[in-house]
CSV table of N, CA and C in Angstrom, one decimal:
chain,number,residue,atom,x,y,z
A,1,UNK,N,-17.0,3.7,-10.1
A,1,UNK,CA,-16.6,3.3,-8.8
A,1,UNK,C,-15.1,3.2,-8.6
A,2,UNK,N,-14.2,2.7,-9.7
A,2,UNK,CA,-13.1,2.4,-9.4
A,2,UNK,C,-12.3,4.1,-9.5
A,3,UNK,N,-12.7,5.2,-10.3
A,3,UNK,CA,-12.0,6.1,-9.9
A,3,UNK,C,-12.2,6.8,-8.2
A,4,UNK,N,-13.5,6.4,-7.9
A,4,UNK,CA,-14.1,7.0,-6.7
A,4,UNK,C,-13.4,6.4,-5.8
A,5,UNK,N,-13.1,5.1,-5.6
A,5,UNK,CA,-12.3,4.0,-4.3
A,5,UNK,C,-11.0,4.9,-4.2
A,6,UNK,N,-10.2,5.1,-5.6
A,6,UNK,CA,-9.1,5.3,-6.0
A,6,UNK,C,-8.6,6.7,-5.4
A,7,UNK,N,-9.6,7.2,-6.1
A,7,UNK,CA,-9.3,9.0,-5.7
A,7,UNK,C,-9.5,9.0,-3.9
A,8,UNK,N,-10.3,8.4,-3.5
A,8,UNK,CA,-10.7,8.4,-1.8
A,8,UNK,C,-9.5,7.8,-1.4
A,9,UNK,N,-9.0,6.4,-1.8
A,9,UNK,CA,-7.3,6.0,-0.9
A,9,UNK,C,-6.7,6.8,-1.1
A,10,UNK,N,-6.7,7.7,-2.5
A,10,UNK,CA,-5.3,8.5,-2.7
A,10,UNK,C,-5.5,10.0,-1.5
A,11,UNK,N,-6.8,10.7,-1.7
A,11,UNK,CA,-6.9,11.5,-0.5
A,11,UNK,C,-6.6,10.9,0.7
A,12,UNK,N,-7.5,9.9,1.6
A,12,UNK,CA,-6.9,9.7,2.9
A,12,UNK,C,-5.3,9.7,3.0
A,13,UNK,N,-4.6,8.8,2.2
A,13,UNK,CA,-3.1,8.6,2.4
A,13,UNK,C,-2.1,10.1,2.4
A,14,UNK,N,-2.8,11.1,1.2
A,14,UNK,CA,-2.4,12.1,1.5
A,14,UNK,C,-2.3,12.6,2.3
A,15,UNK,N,-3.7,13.1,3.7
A,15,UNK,CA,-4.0,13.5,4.5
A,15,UNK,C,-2.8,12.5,5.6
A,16,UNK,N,-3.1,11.2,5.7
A,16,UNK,CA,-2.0,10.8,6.9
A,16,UNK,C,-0.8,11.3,6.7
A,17,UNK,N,-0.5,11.0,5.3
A,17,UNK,CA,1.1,11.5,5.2
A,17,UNK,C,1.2,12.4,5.3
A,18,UNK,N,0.7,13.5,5.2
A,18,UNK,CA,1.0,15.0,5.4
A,18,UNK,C,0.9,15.5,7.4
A,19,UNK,N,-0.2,14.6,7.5
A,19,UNK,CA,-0.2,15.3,9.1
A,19,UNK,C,0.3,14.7,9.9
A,20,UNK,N,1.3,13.2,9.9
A,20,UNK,CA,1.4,12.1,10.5
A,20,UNK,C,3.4,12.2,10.3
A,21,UNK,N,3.8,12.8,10.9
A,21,UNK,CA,5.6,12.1,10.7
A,21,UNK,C,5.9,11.1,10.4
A,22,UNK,N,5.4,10.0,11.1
A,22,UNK,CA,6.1,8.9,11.3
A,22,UNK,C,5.7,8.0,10.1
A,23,UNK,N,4.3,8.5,9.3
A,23,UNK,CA,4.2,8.4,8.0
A,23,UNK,C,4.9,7.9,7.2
A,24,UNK,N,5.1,9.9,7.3
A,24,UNK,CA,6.4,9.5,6.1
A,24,UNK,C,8.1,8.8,6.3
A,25,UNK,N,8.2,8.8,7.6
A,25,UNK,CA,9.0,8.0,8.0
A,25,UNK,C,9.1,6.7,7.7
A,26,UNK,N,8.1,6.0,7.5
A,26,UNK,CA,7.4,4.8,6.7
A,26,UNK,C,7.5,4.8,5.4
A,27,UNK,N,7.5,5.8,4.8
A,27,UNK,CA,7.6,5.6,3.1
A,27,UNK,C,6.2,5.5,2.6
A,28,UNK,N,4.9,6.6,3.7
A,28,UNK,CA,3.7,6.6,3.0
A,28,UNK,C,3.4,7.2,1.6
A,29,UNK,N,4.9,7.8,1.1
A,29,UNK,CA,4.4,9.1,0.6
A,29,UNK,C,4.5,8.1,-1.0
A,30,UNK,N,5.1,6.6,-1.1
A,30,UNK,CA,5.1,5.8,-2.2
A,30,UNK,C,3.7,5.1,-2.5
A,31,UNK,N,2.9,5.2,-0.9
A,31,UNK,CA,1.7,4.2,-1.4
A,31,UNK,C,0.6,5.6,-1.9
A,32,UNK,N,0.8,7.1,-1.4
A,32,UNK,CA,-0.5,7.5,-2.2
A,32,UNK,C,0.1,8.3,-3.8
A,33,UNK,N,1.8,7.6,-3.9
A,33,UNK,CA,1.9,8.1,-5.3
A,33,UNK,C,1.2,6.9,-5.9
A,34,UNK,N,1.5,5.8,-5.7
A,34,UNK,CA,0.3,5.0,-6.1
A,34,UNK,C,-1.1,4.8,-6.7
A,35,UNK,N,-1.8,5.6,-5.2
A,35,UNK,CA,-3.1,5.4,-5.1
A,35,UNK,C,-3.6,6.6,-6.6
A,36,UNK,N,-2.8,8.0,-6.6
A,36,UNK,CA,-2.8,9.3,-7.5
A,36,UNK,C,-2.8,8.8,-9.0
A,37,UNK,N,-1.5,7.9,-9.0
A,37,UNK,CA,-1.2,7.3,-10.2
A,37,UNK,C,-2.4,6.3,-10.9
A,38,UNK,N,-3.5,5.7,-9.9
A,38,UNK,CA,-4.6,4.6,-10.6
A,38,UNK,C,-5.4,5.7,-10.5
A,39,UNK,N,-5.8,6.6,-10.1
A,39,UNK,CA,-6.7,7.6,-9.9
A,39,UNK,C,-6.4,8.6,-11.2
A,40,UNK,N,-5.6,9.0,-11.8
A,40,UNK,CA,-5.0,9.4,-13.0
A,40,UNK,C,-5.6,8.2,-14.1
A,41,UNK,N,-5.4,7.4,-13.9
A,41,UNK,CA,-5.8,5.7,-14.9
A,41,UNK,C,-7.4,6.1,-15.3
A,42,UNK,N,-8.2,6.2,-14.0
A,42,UNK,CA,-8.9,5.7,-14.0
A,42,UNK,C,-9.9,7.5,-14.5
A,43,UNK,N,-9.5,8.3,-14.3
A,43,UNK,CA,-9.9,9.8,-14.6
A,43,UNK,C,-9.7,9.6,-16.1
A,44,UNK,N,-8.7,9.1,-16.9
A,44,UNK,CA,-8.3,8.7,-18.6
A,44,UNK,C,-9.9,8.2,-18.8
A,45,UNK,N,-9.8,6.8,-17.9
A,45,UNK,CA,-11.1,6.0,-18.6
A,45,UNK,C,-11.9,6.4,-18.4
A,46,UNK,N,-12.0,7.4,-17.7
A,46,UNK,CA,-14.2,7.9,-17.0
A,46,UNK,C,-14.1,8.6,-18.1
A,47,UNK,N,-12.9,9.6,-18.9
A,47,UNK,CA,-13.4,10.4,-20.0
A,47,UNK,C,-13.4,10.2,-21.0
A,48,UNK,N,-12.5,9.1,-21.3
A,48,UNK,CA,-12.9,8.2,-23.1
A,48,UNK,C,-14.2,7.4,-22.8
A,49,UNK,N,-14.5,7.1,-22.1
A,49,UNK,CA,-15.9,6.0,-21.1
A,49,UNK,C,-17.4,7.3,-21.4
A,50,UNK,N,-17.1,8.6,-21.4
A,50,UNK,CA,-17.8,9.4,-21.3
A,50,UNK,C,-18.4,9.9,-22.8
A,51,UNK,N,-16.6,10.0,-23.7
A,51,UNK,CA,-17.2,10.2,-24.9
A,51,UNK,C,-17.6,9.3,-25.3
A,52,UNK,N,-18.1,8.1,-25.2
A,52,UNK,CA,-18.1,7.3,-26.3
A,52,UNK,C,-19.6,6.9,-25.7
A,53,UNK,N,-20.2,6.6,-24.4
A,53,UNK,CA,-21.2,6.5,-24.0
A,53,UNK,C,-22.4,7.9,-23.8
A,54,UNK,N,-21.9,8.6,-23.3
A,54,UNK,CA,-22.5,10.2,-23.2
A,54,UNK,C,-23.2,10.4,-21.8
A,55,UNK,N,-24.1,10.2,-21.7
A,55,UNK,CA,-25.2,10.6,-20.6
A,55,UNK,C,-25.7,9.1,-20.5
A,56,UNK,N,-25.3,8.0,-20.7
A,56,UNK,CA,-25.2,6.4,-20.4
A,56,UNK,C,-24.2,6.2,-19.1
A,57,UNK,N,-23.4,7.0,-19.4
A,57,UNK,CA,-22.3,6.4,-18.2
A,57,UNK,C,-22.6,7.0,-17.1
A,58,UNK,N,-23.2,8.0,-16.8
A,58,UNK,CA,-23.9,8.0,-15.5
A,58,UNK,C,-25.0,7.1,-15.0
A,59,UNK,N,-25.6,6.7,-16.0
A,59,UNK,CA,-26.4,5.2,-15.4
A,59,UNK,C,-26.2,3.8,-15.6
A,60,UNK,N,-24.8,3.3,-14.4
A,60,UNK,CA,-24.3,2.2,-15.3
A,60,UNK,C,-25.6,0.9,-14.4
A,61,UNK,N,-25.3,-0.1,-15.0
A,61,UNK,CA,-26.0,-1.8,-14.3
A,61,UNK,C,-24.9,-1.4,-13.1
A,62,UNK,N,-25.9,-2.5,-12.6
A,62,UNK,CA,-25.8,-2.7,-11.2
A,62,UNK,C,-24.5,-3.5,-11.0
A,63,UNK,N,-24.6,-4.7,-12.2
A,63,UNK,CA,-23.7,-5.5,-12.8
A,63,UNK,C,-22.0,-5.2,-12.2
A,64,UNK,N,-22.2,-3.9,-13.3
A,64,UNK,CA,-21.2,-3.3,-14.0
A,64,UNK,C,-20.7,-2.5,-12.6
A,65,UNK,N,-21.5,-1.9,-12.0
A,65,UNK,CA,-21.0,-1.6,-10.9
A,65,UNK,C,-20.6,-2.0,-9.5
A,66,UNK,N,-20.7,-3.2,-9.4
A,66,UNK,CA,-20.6,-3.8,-8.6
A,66,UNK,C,-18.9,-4.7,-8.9
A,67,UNK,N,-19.0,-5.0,-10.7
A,67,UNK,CA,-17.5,-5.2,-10.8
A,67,UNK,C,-16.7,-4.3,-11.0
A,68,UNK,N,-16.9,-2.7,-10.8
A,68,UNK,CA,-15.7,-1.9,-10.9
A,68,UNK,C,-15.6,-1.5,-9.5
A,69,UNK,N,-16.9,-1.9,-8.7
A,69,UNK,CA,-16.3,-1.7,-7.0
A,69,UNK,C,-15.1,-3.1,-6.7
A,70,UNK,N,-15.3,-4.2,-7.0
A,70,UNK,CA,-14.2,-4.9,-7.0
A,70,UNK,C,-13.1,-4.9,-7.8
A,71,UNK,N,-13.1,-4.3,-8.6
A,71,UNK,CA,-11.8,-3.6,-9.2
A,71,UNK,C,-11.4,-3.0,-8.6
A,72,UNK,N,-11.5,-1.8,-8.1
A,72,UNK,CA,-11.5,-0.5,-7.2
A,72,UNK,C,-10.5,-1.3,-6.0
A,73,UNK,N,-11.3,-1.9,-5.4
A,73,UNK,CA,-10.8,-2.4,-3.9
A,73,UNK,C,-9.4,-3.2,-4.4
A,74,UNK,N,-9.2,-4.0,-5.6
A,74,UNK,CA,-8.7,-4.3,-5.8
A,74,UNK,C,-7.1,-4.1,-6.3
A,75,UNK,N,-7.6,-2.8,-6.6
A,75,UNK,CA,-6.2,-2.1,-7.2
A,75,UNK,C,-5.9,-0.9,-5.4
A,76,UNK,N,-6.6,-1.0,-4.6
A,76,UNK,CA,-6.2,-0.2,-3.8
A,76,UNK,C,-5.5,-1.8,-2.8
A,77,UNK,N,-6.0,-2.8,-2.9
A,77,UNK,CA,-4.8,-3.5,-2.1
A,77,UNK,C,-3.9,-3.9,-2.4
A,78,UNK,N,-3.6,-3.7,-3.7
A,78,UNK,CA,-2.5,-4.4,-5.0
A,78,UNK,C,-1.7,-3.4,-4.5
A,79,UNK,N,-1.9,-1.6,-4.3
A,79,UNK,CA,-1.5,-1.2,-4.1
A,79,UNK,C,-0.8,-1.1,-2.9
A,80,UNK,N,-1.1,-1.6,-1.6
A,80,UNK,CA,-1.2,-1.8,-0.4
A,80,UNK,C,0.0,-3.3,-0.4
A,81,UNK,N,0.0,-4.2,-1.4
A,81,UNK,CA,1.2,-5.2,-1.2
A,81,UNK,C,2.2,-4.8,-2.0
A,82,UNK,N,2.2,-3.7,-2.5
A,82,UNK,CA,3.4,-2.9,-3.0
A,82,UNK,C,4.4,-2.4,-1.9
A,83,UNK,N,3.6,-1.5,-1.4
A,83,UNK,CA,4.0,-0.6,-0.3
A,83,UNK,C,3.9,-1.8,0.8
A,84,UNK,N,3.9,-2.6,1.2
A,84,UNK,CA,4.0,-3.5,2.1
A,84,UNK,C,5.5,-4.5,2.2
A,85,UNK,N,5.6,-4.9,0.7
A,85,UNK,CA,6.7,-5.4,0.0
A,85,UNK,C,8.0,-4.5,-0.2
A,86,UNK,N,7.5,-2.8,-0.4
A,86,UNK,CA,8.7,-1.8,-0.3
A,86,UNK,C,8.9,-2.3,0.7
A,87,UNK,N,8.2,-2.1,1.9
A,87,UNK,CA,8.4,-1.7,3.5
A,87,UNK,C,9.6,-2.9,4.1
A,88,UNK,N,9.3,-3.8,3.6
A,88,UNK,CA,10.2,-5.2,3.7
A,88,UNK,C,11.4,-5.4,3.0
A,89,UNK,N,11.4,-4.6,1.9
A,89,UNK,CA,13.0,-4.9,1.3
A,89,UNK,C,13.8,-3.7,1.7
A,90,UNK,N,13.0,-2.4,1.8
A,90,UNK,CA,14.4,-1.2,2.5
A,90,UNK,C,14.4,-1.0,4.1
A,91,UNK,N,13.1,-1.5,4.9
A,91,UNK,CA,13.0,-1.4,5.9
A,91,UNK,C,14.1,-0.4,6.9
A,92,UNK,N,12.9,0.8,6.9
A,92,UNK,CA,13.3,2.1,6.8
A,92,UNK,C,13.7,2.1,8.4
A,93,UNK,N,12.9,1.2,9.3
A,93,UNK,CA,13.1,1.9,10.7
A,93,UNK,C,14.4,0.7,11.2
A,94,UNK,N,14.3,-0.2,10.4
A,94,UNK,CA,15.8,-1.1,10.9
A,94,UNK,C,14.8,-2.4,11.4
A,95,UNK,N,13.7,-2.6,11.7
A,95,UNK,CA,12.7,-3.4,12.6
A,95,UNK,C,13.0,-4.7,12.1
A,96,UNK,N,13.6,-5.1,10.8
A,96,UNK,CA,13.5,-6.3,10.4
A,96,UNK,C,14.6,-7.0,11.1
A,97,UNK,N,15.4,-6.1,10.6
A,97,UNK,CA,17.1,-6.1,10.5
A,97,UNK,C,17.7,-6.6,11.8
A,98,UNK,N,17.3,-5.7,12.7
A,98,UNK,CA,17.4,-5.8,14.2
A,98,UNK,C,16.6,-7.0,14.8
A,99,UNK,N,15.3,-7.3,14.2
A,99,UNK,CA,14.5,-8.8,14.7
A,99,UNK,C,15.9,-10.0,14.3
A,100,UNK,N,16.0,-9.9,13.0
A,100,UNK,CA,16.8,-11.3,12.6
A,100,UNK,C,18.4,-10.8,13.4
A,101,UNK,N,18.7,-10.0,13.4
A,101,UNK,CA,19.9,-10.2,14.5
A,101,UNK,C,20.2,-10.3,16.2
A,102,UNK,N,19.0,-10.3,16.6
A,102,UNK,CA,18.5,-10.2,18.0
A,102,UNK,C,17.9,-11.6,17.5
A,103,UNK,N,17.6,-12.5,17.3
A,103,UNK,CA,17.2,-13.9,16.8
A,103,UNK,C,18.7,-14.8,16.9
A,104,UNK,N,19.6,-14.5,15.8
A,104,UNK,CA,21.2,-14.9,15.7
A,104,UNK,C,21.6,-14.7,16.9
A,105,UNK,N,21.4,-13.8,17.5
A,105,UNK,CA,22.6,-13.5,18.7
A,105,UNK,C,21.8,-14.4,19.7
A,106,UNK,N,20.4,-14.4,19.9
A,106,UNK,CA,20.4,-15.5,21.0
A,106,UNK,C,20.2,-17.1,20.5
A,107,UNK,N,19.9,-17.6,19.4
A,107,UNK,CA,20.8,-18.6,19.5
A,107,UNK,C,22.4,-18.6,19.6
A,108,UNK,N,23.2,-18.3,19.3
A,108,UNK,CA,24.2,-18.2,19.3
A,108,UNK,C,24.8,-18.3,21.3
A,109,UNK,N,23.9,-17.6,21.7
A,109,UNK,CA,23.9,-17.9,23.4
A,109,UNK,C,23.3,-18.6,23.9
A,110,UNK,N,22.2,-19.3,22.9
A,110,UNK,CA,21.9,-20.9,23.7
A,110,UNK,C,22.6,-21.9,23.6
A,111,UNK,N,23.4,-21.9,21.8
A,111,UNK,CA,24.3,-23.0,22.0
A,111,UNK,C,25.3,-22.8,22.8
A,112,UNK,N,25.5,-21.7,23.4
A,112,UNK,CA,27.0,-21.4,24.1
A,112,UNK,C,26.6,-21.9,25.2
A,113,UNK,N,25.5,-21.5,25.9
A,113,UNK,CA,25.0,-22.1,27.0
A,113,UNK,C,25.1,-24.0,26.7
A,114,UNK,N,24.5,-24.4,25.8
A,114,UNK,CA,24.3,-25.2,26.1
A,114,UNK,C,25.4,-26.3,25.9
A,115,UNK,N,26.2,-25.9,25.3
A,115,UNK,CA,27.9,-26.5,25.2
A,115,UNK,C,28.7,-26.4,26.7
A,116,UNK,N,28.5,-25.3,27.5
A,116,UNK,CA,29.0,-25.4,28.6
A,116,UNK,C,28.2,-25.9,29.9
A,117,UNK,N,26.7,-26.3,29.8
A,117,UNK,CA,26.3,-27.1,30.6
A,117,UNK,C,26.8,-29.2,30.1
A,118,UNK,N,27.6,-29.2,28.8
A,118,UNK,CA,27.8,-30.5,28.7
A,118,UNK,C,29.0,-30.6,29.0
C-alpha cells in the first residue's frame, strides 16, 4: 500500500505540474520530487520484501495493510509540510512578504492618524 499511495501522489503532482503553470510557479516540481523519491524507497522495499517472502507478500493481513496504508498517507503529508514549509520560507509569488508589509504600513497610518487626531 505504501508504494501504491506513493507512486499515485507522485503521478497526480506530476500531471498538475506539467499541465498547470502556475504550478510550477509554486515550486510543485519539489513536492513530486518528493513524492518519486518515497516511491523509489518504497519500490527497494517491495523487492527485498519480495525476496525474502516470495509469493506471501502478495497476501499480506489485513493488519499489515491497513498499517502501511497509514504509513502511505503518512509520508504523502510529511511530504506535503515540506513543500508547504518550502512555500513559506522562499515565497515565490512575494504573498507573504507583501501581507507583512501592507500590515506595517497600515499601522504605521493608524498611529499617524491617531497622533494627529490628539
Amino acid at each position: 500500500m505504501t508504494l501504491l499511495i506513493s507512486t499515485l501522489a507522485a503521478i497526480i503532482s506530476t500531471v498538475v505540474w506539467y499541465v498547470n503553470p502556475k504550478a510550477r510557479q509554486l515550486k510543485c516540481g519539489i513536492l513530486l520530487w518528493l513524492y518519486w523519491g518515497a516511491s523509489l524507497m518504497w519500490l527497494g522495499d517491495a523487492i527485498f520484501e519480495y525476496a525474502e517472502l516470495k509469493s506471501a507478500y502478495f497476501t499480506p493481513a489485513a493488519a499489515d495493510m491497513l498499517n502501511d496504508t497509514f504509513l502511505g498517507l503518512s509520508v504523502v503529508i510529511l511530504a506535503l509540510i515540506i513543500w508547504v514549509v518550502y512555500m513559506l520560507i522562499t515565497d515565490p509569488l512575494g504573498t507573504l512578504k507583501s501581507e507583512l508589509f501592507f500590515k506595517q504600513e497600515k499601522n504605521e497610518v493608524n498611529k499617524k492618524n491617531l497622533k494627529e487626531t490628539n
